[in-house]
Amino acid sequence: MTSFEFAFPTRLIFGSGTVNRICEVTRELDCSRPLLVADPGIRDAGLVDTVLNLLTNAGLNVEIFDQFGVNPDSTMVDRGVAFATSLNRDSIIGLGGGSSLDCAKGINLILMNGGQISDYRGYGHAKKALLPMVAIPTTAGTGSEAQSYAVISDSTTHLKMACGDPQLAFSTAILDPELTLSQPAQVTASAGFDAIAHAVETAVTTRRTTLSMLFSKEAFRLLNANYERVLTAPNNLEARGAMHLGAFYAGVAIEQSMLGAAHACANPLTAQYQLTHGVALAILLPHVVRWNTKKNKSLYAELMDSKIPPEQAGTRLAERLVELSKAGGFPTNLKTVGIPMKDLADLAESAGAQWTGTFNPRPFSESEALEIYQCVY
């Protein structure tokens, strides 16, 4: 049995209407001058105004940074740092999907420690104390609210950098399913599949433990049962809540177990072609499950119903993932989304350098990445 150590620093507040507790939470951290980090789409959806009104009505002094986009890069983080440097902020609130939460973390790192975000690639490089942070995720997707990592792209090389530090864990995460109701259908679909991929990959990495499996299995149970429900009945708050919790639990699993080949192959597609991360995973994940299963037929047995013979688990899981991908309306191959065949070798080189690939249960490098890309072309 693999040994492990578990300490979870993030307080979780879950339930409909819990966003109304943001002032209470901020004051409990002894903070009154938060920087609210939220992308323009969150502002357009009216959620920035919702949170801003709650905070200002309680007498808090709020500044808003929203000059960044999906898949935040080093330039966007630098822009946020420049914005916040002279504002004397005492806390940071990340409002939105993974882009907002990761950008908030990146800004905090550089604002308090200086340097460039690339200086913090890896884990534990912050030398000075960070500002306390609160997460208000508005998508059931990345699970960034449960992790001590920020994933930021290098704006020059497009390489996705995992920058981790114990202080990057949010002090509190507020999961209010009502905030996910304003999502466009395609965001619900792609973010939800991202969470599913987290549950699947964390369940089989070389770093998985008995504890991480608890979170991976419960995450998959919730996400698998409710993904199609939120797509067909988007106002179903019970299903929305289950997806929110599933994404959070999958985030906890990532923190303990890391990810694998599907994410290693998806990251270059997102960074270099701006292919939505969840869409890339929907194309890749069924094939990666089959590819991993070739070396271990019972690898995914713990995720599946106990009535399914272990040696059929990988095949049945891949079939289910195809069903979920179809429900999300995703393309089935890379050719359909306009990736040129001639670019696969360069993509494979980038994928082989991704940190997540080192935790895949089947050995993974550039040559294996090319094999996977060719399978899904």
Tab-separated table of C-alpha atoms in Angstrom:
chain	number	residue	atom	x	y	z
A	1	MET	CA	0.000	0.000	0.000
A	2	THR	CA	1.414	3.399	-1.027
A	3	SER	CA	2.202	5.731	1.847
A	4	PHE	CA	0.872	9.290	1.782
A	5	GLU	CA	0.424	12.454	3.803
A	6	PHE	CA	-2.820	14.435	3.749
A	7	ALA	CA	-3.508	17.953	4.988
A	8	PHE	CA	-6.288	19.907	3.328
A	9	PRO	CA	-6.114	23.642	4.053
A	10	THR	CA	-9.140	24.844	2.069
A	11	ARG	CA	-12.438	25.411	3.845
A	12	LEU	CA	-15.353	24.315	1.663
A	13	ILE	CA	-18.705	26.113	1.768
A	14	PHE	CA	-21.251	24.435	-0.492
A	15	GLY	CA	-24.892	25.113	-1.305
A	16	SER	CA	-27.342	27.312	-3.170
A	17	GLY	CA	-27.062	30.949	-2.147
A	18	THR	CA	-23.729	30.515	-0.376
A	19	VAL	CA	-22.167	33.293	-2.470
A	20	ASN	CA	-23.960	35.612	-0.046
A	21	ARG	CA	-21.405	34.567	2.573
A	22	ILE	CA	-18.482	36.157	0.729
A	23	CYS	CA	-18.393	39.219	3.026
A	24	GLU	CA	-18.460	37.051	6.137
A	25	VAL	CA	-15.663	34.885	4.756
A	26	THR	CA	-13.528	37.873	3.748
A	27	ARG	CA	-13.901	39.544	7.127
A	28	GLU	CA	-13.062	36.289	8.928
A	29	LEU	CA	-9.725	36.444	7.109
A	30	ASP	CA	-9.319	39.939	8.605
A	31	CYS	CA	-9.369	41.445	5.109
A	32	SER	CA	-11.169	44.517	3.812
A	33	ARG	CA	-9.408	45.441	0.534
A	34	PRO	CA	-9.756	42.498	-1.850
A	35	LEU	CA	-8.667	42.312	-5.468
A	36	LEU	CA	-11.494	40.641	-7.392
A	37	VAL	CA	-10.126	38.651	-10.343
A	38	ALA	CA	-12.746	37.701	-12.930
A	39	ASP	CA	-12.568	37.377	-16.703
A	40	PRO	CA	-14.705	39.544	-19.044
A	41	GLY	CA	-17.174	36.720	-19.650
A	42	ILE	CA	-17.953	36.561	-15.939
A	43	ARG	CA	-18.503	40.327	-15.932
A	44	ASP	CA	-20.810	40.047	-18.970
A	45	ALA	CA	-22.824	37.332	-17.179
A	46	GLY	CA	-23.515	39.775	-14.341
A	47	LEU	CA	-21.689	37.750	-11.717
A	48	VAL	CA	-19.044	40.408	-11.079
A	49	ASP	CA	-21.778	42.905	-10.223
A	50	THR	CA	-23.417	40.355	-7.917
A	51	VAL	CA	-20.245	39.811	-5.901
A	52	LEU	CA	-19.148	43.452	-6.102
A	53	ASN	CA	-22.473	44.651	-4.678
A	54	LEU	CA	-22.256	42.164	-1.811
A	55	LEU	CA	-18.755	43.324	-0.941
A	56	THR	CA	-19.238	47.074	-1.325
A	57	ASN	CA	-22.558	47.054	0.532
A	58	ALA	CA	-20.656	45.519	3.445
A	59	GLY	CA	-18.155	48.368	3.345
A	60	LEU	CA	-15.258	46.523	1.695
A	61	ASN	CA	-12.928	48.372	-0.684
A	62	VAL	CA	-12.820	46.338	-3.910
A	63	GLU	CA	-10.706	46.631	-7.053
A	64	ILE	CA	-11.496	44.505	-10.113
A	65	PHE	CA	-9.014	42.993	-12.553
A	66	ASP	CA	-10.509	41.455	-15.686
A	67	GLN	CA	-7.917	42.043	-18.408
A	68	PHE	CA	-7.217	38.419	-19.232
A	69	GLY	CA	-8.775	35.595	-21.195
A	70	VAL	CA	-9.211	31.851	-21.155
A	71	ASN	CA	-6.041	29.841	-20.625
A	72	PRO	CA	-4.148	32.646	-18.829
A	73	ASP	CA	-0.543	33.176	-19.852
A	74	SER	CA	2.478	34.888	-18.353
A	75	THR	CA	1.676	38.210	-20.064
A	76	MET	CA	-1.806	38.272	-18.538
A	77	VAL	CA	-0.398	37.547	-15.084
A	78	ASP	CA	2.144	40.355	-15.485
A	79	ARG	CA	-0.682	42.686	-16.501
A	80	GLY	CA	-2.569	41.795	-13.344
A	81	VAL	CA	0.500	42.371	-11.185
A	82	ALA	CA	1.057	45.800	-12.775
A	83	PHE	CA	-2.587	46.647	-12.123
A	84	ALA	CA	-2.490	45.614	-8.465
A	85	THR	CA	0.985	46.814	-7.440
A	86	SER	CA	-0.032	50.286	-6.242
A	87	LEU	CA	-3.473	49.379	-4.917
A	88	ASN	CA	-2.506	48.084	-1.450
A	89	ARG	CA	-4.655	44.972	-1.597
A	90	ASP	CA	-4.852	42.633	1.421
A	91	SER	CA	-6.583	39.640	-0.225
A	92	ILE	CA	-7.588	38.167	-3.568
A	93	ILE	CA	-10.934	36.717	-4.649
A	94	GLY	CA	-10.999	34.531	-7.743
A	95	LEU	CA	-14.435	34.510	-9.401
A	96	GLY	CA	-15.062	32.357	-12.448
A	97	GLY	CA	-13.735	29.213	-14.055
A	98	GLY	CA	-10.243	27.828	-13.899
A	99	SER	CA	-8.855	30.780	-15.867
A	100	SER	CA	-9.921	33.261	-13.191
A	101	LEU	CA	-8.755	31.067	-10.329
A	102	ASP	CA	-5.370	30.281	-11.888
A	103	CYS	CA	-4.809	33.902	-12.885
A	104	ALA	CA	-5.603	34.980	-9.305
A	105	LYS	CA	-2.997	32.535	-8.011
A	106	GLY	CA	-0.395	33.680	-10.525
A	107	ILE	CA	-0.929	37.339	-9.671
A	108	ASN	CA	-0.579	36.567	-5.971
A	109	LEU	CA	2.713	34.745	-6.514
A	110	ILE	CA	4.385	37.549	-8.467
A	111	LEU	CA	2.796	40.427	-6.553
A	112	MET	CA	4.206	39.183	-3.262
A	113	ASN	CA	7.422	37.488	-4.420
A	114	GLY	CA	8.492	39.259	-7.608
A	115	GLY	CA	10.166	37.754	-10.638
A	116	GLN	CA	8.426	35.956	-13.499
A	117	ILE	CA	5.823	33.221	-13.312
A	118	SER	CA	8.306	30.832	-14.947
A	119	ASP	CA	10.459	31.176	-11.811
A	120	TYR	CA	7.763	29.262	-9.918
A	121	ARG	CA	7.413	26.292	-12.212
A	122	GLY	CA	7.465	23.216	-10.019
A	123	TYR	CA	6.570	23.331	-6.356
A	124	GLY	CA	7.392	25.364	-3.262
A	125	HIS	CA	9.365	28.300	-4.679
A	126	ALA	CA	7.523	31.165	-2.934
A	127	LYS	CA	9.851	32.727	-0.356
A	128	LYS	CA	7.477	35.382	0.994
A	129	ALA	CA	3.958	35.100	2.382
A	130	LEU	CA	1.084	35.341	-0.092
A	131	LEU	CA	-2.182	37.200	0.368
A	132	PRO	CA	-5.110	35.088	1.585
A	133	MET	CA	-7.388	33.987	-1.249
A	134	VAL	CA	-11.020	32.994	-1.658
A	135	ALA	CA	-12.319	31.011	-4.646
A	136	ILE	CA	-15.815	31.324	-6.064
A	137	PRO	CA	-15.864	28.884	-8.994
A	138	THR	CA	-18.656	29.449	-11.497
A	139	THR	CA	-18.000	26.297	-13.519
A	140	ALA	CA	-17.841	22.631	-12.598
A	141	GLY	CA	-14.570	21.976	-14.334
A	142	THR	CA	-10.928	22.471	-13.408
A	143	GLY	CA	-11.161	21.953	-9.651
A	144	SER	CA	-8.530	24.685	-9.269
A	145	GLU	CA	-10.345	25.784	-6.122
A	146	ALA	CA	-9.155	22.569	-4.451
A	147	GLN	CA	-5.518	22.698	-5.603
A	148	SER	CA	-2.282	24.421	-4.652
A	149	TYR	CA	-1.227	24.772	-8.295
A	150	ALA	CA	-1.721	27.462	-10.922
A	151	VAL	CA	-1.498	26.358	-14.549
A	152	ILE	CA	-0.153	29.259	-16.598
A	153	SER	CA	1.066	29.213	-20.214
A	154	ASP	CA	4.351	30.778	-21.222
A	155	SER	CA	3.263	33.501	-23.650
A	156	THR	CA	6.343	32.910	-25.857
A	157	THR	CA	6.696	29.119	-25.960
A	158	HIS	CA	3.019	28.322	-25.167
A	159	LEU	CA	4.224	25.636	-22.753
A	160	LYS	CA	1.787	25.164	-19.895
A	161	MET	CA	3.588	25.565	-16.599
A	162	ALA	CA	2.344	23.992	-13.357
A	163	CYS	CA	3.367	26.411	-10.617
A	164	GLY	CA	2.657	25.048	-7.161
A	165	ASP	CA	3.130	26.169	-3.600
A	166	PRO	CA	1.364	25.291	-0.334
A	167	GLN	CA	0.315	28.930	-0.018
A	168	LEU	CA	-1.546	28.786	-3.333
A	169	ALA	CA	-4.318	26.768	-1.716
A	170	PHE	CA	-7.395	28.943	-1.348
A	171	SER	CA	-8.303	29.761	2.234
A	172	THR	CA	-11.965	29.166	1.394
A	173	ALA	CA	-13.848	27.852	-1.628
A	174	ILE	CA	-17.502	28.865	-2.000
A	175	LEU	CA	-19.393	26.470	-4.254
A	176	ASP	CA	-22.784	27.945	-5.111
A	177	PRO	CA	-24.543	25.891	-7.820
A	178	GLU	CA	-26.740	28.870	-8.682
A	179	LEU	CA	-23.720	30.667	-10.112
A	180	THR	CA	-23.321	27.958	-12.758
A	181	LEU	CA	-26.801	28.567	-14.190
A	182	SER	CA	-25.622	31.464	-16.354
A	183	GLN	CA	-23.049	29.365	-18.196
A	184	PRO	CA	-23.494	28.910	-21.938
A	185	ALA	CA	-24.294	25.293	-22.795
A	186	GLN	CA	-20.919	24.753	-24.459
A	187	VAL	CA	-19.113	25.904	-21.311
A	188	THR	CA	-21.149	23.520	-19.176
A	189	ALA	CA	-20.286	20.696	-21.572
A	190	SER	CA	-16.557	21.370	-21.944
A	191	ALA	CA	-15.932	22.224	-18.280
A	192	GLY	CA	-17.861	19.159	-17.183
A	193	PHE	CA	-15.850	16.856	-19.415
A	194	ASP	CA	-12.658	18.379	-18.029
A	195	ALA	CA	-13.809	17.354	-14.546
A	196	ILE	CA	-14.658	13.844	-15.788
A	197	ALA	CA	-11.171	13.542	-17.263
A	198	HIS	CA	-9.688	14.554	-13.901
A	199	ALA	CA	-11.630	11.823	-12.118
A	200	VAL	CA	-10.594	9.199	-14.672
A	201	GLU	CA	-6.906	10.105	-14.884
A	202	THR	CA	-6.325	10.582	-11.157
A	203	ALA	CA	-7.724	7.095	-10.546
A	204	VAL	CA	-4.863	5.365	-12.358
A	205	THR	CA	-1.705	7.486	-12.036
A	206	THR	CA	1.509	6.136	-10.606
A	207	ARG	CA	1.012	8.487	-7.624
A	208	ARG	CA	-2.507	7.363	-6.708
A	209	THR	CA	-3.127	6.271	-3.121
A	210	THR	CA	-6.006	4.742	-1.204
A	211	LEU	CA	-6.967	8.284	-0.175
A	212	SER	CA	-6.830	9.824	-3.637
A	213	MET	CA	-8.968	6.944	-4.914
A	214	LEU	CA	-11.736	7.899	-2.485
A	215	PHE	CA	-11.957	11.301	-4.149
A	216	SER	CA	-11.478	10.006	-7.697
A	217	LYS	CA	-14.226	7.410	-7.337
A	218	GLU	CA	-16.733	9.754	-5.701
A	219	ALA	CA	-15.955	12.435	-8.261
A	220	PHE	CA	-16.542	10.019	-11.128
A	221	ARG	CA	-19.748	8.725	-9.552
A	222	LEU	CA	-21.182	12.239	-9.263
A	223	LEU	CA	-19.986	13.459	-12.648
A	224	ASN	CA	-20.935	10.333	-14.600
A	225	ALA	CA	-24.453	10.371	-13.149
A	226	ASN	CA	-25.120	14.077	-13.638
A	227	TYR	CA	-23.252	15.244	-16.748
A	228	GLU	CA	-26.055	14.398	-19.166
A	229	ARG	CA	-28.612	15.742	-16.676
A	230	VAL	CA	-27.128	19.248	-16.637
A	231	LEU	CA	-26.962	19.257	-20.433
A	232	THR	CA	-30.591	18.237	-20.922
A	233	ALA	CA	-32.002	20.083	-17.883
A	234	PRO	CA	-29.638	23.050	-17.324
A	235	ASN	CA	-31.778	24.550	-14.552
A	236	ASN	CA	-31.636	21.391	-12.434
A	237	LEU	CA	-29.865	22.702	-9.330
A	238	GLU	CA	-29.466	19.235	-7.823
A	239	ALA	CA	-27.517	18.093	-10.883
A	240	ARG	CA	-25.578	21.361	-10.968
A	241	GLY	CA	-24.616	20.891	-7.322
A	242	ALA	CA	-23.504	17.316	-7.919
A	243	MET	CA	-21.298	18.467	-10.814
A	244	HIS	CA	-19.852	21.254	-8.659
A	245	LEU	CA	-18.946	18.818	-5.890
A	246	GLY	CA	-17.659	16.252	-8.369
A	247	ALA	CA	-15.317	18.809	-9.918
A	248	PHE	CA	-14.105	19.836	-6.455
A	249	TYR	CA	-13.463	16.231	-5.386
A	250	ALA	CA	-11.603	15.601	-8.638
A	251	GLY	CA	-9.486	18.659	-7.845
A	252	VAL	CA	-8.621	17.191	-4.456
A	253	ALA	CA	-7.665	13.966	-6.234
A	254	ILE	CA	-5.352	15.884	-8.592
A	255	GLU	CA	-3.619	17.433	-5.607
A	256	GLN	CA	-2.866	13.924	-4.299
A	257	SER	CA	-2.490	11.922	-7.495
A	258	MET	CA	-1.713	14.245	-10.460
A	259	LEU	CA	-2.838	13.511	-14.038
A	260	GLY	CA	-1.733	11.532	-17.085
A	261	ALA	CA	-1.314	11.200	-20.827
A	262	ALA	CA	-4.664	12.687	-21.859
A	263	HIS	CA	-3.803	15.988	-20.203
A	264	ALA	CA	-0.243	15.868	-21.506
A	265	CYS	CA	-1.626	15.556	-25.045
A	266	ALA	CA	-4.438	18.076	-24.501
A	267	ASN	CA	-2.248	20.903	-23.193
A	268	PRO	CA	-0.354	21.600	-26.467
A	269	LEU	CA	-3.643	21.572	-28.377
A	270	THR	CA	-5.017	24.203	-26.028
A	271	ALA	CA	-1.878	26.330	-25.916
A	272	GLN	CA	-0.983	26.247	-29.629
A	273	TYR	CA	-4.400	26.013	-31.311
A	274	GLN	CA	-6.653	27.522	-28.646
A	275	LEU	CA	-8.725	24.348	-28.727
A	276	THR	CA	-10.925	24.423	-25.638
A	277	HIS	CA	-9.323	22.210	-23.014
A	278	GLY	CA	-12.450	20.166	-22.316
A	279	VAL	CA	-13.000	19.607	-26.040
A	280	ALA	CA	-9.434	18.371	-26.465
A	281	LEU	CA	-9.921	15.968	-23.572
A	282	ALA	CA	-13.214	14.695	-24.978
A	283	ILE	CA	-11.405	13.806	-28.212
A	284	LEU	CA	-8.406	12.225	-26.484
A	285	LEU	CA	-9.576	10.534	-23.309
A	286	PRO	CA	-11.439	7.475	-24.709
A	287	HIS	CA	-8.384	6.651	-26.841
A	288	VAL	CA	-5.961	7.144	-23.932
A	289	VAL	CA	-8.075	4.815	-21.776
A	290	ARG	CA	-7.922	2.154	-24.495
A	291	TRP	CA	-4.182	2.774	-24.973
A	292	ASN	CA	-3.467	2.412	-21.257
A	293	THR	CA	-5.680	-0.667	-21.054
A	294	LYS	CA	-3.533	-2.488	-23.617
A	295	LYS	CA	-0.907	-2.854	-20.891
A	296	ASN	CA	-3.311	-3.542	-18.017
A	297	LYS	CA	-6.845	-4.681	-18.832
A	298	SER	CA	-8.135	-4.212	-15.272
A	299	LEU	CA	-6.530	-0.776	-14.746
A	300	TYR	CA	-9.857	1.085	-14.512
A	301	ALA	CA	-11.809	-1.587	-12.631
A	302	GLU	CA	-12.170	0.465	-9.430
A	303	LEU	CA	-14.037	3.195	-11.304
A	304	MET	CA	-16.582	0.862	-12.850
A	305	ASP	CA	-19.562	-1.044	-11.504
A	306	SER	CA	-18.427	-4.145	-9.624
A	307	LYS	CA	-20.688	-6.233	-11.860
A	308	ILE	CA	-18.404	-5.498	-14.811
A	309	PRO	CA	-15.566	-8.062	-15.088
A	310	PRO	CA	-12.262	-6.299	-14.314
A	311	GLU	CA	-10.747	-7.282	-17.650
A	312	GLN	CA	-13.611	-5.440	-19.425
A	313	ALA	CA	-13.389	-2.273	-17.316
A	314	GLY	CA	-11.192	-0.240	-19.662
A	315	THR	CA	-13.237	-1.089	-22.747
A	316	ARG	CA	-16.523	-0.325	-21.010
A	317	LEU	CA	-15.166	2.935	-19.598
A	318	ALA	CA	-13.957	4.057	-23.030
A	319	GLU	CA	-17.404	3.290	-24.452
A	320	ARG	CA	-19.043	5.339	-21.697
A	321	LEU	CA	-16.676	8.247	-22.315
A	322	VAL	CA	-17.632	8.192	-26.001
A	323	GLU	CA	-21.292	8.382	-24.953
A	324	LEU	CA	-20.584	11.355	-22.703
A	325	SER	CA	-18.572	13.051	-25.443
A	326	LYS	CA	-21.492	12.650	-27.854
A	327	ALA	CA	-23.838	14.108	-25.228
A	328	GLY	CA	-21.549	17.140	-25.055
A	329	GLY	CA	-21.644	17.519	-28.831
A	330	PHE	CA	-17.883	17.218	-29.234
A	331	PRO	CA	-15.957	16.296	-32.392
A	332	THR	CA	-14.453	12.841	-32.464
A	333	ASN	CA	-11.032	13.491	-34.011
A	334	LEU	CA	-8.298	16.080	-34.492
A	335	LYS	CA	-8.835	16.408	-38.234
A	336	THR	CA	-12.364	17.693	-37.648
A	337	VAL	CA	-11.090	20.570	-35.490
A	338	GLY	CA	-8.529	21.607	-38.096
A	339	ILE	CA	-5.280	20.233	-36.716
A	340	PRO	CA	-2.940	19.559	-39.700
A	341	MET	CA	-1.456	16.083	-39.888
A	342	LYS	CA	1.979	17.634	-40.483
A	343	ASP	CA	1.843	19.253	-37.016
A	344	LEU	CA	1.441	16.023	-35.071
A	345	ALA	CA	5.183	15.488	-34.618
A	346	ASP	CA	5.656	18.965	-33.128
A	347	LEU	CA	2.614	18.461	-30.912
A	348	ALA	CA	4.051	15.147	-29.740
A	349	GLU	CA	7.335	16.815	-28.839
A	350	SER	CA	5.444	19.333	-26.684
A	351	ALA	CA	3.241	16.656	-25.144
A	352	GLY	CA	6.242	14.506	-24.265
A	353	ALA	CA	7.659	17.414	-22.254
A	354	GLN	CA	4.491	17.884	-20.190
A	355	TRP	CA	4.892	17.129	-16.494
A	356	THR	CA	1.539	15.348	-16.249
A	357	GLY	CA	2.696	12.642	-18.643
A	358	THR	CA	5.275	11.451	-16.132
A	359	PHE	CA	2.502	10.138	-13.881
A	360	ASN	CA	0.693	8.133	-16.550
A	361	PRO	CA	0.359	4.413	-15.643
A	362	ARG	CA	1.819	3.391	-18.989
A	363	PRO	CA	5.240	4.906	-19.803
A	364	PHE	CA	4.717	8.064	-21.836
A	365	SER	CA	7.099	10.178	-23.874
A	366	GLU	CA	7.222	11.916	-27.265
A	367	SER	CA	6.902	8.696	-29.274
A	368	GLU	CA	3.864	7.535	-27.267
A	369	ALA	CA	2.275	10.977	-27.630
A	370	LEU	CA	2.648	10.724	-31.411
A	371	GLU	CA	1.024	7.296	-31.334
A	372	ILE	CA	-1.959	8.720	-29.432
A	373	TYR	CA	-2.317	11.724	-31.749
A	374	GLN	CA	-2.241	9.437	-34.775
A	375	CYS	CA	-4.965	7.276	-33.198
A	376	VAL	CA	-7.282	10.274	-32.798
A	377	TYR	CA	-6.561	11.991	-36.103
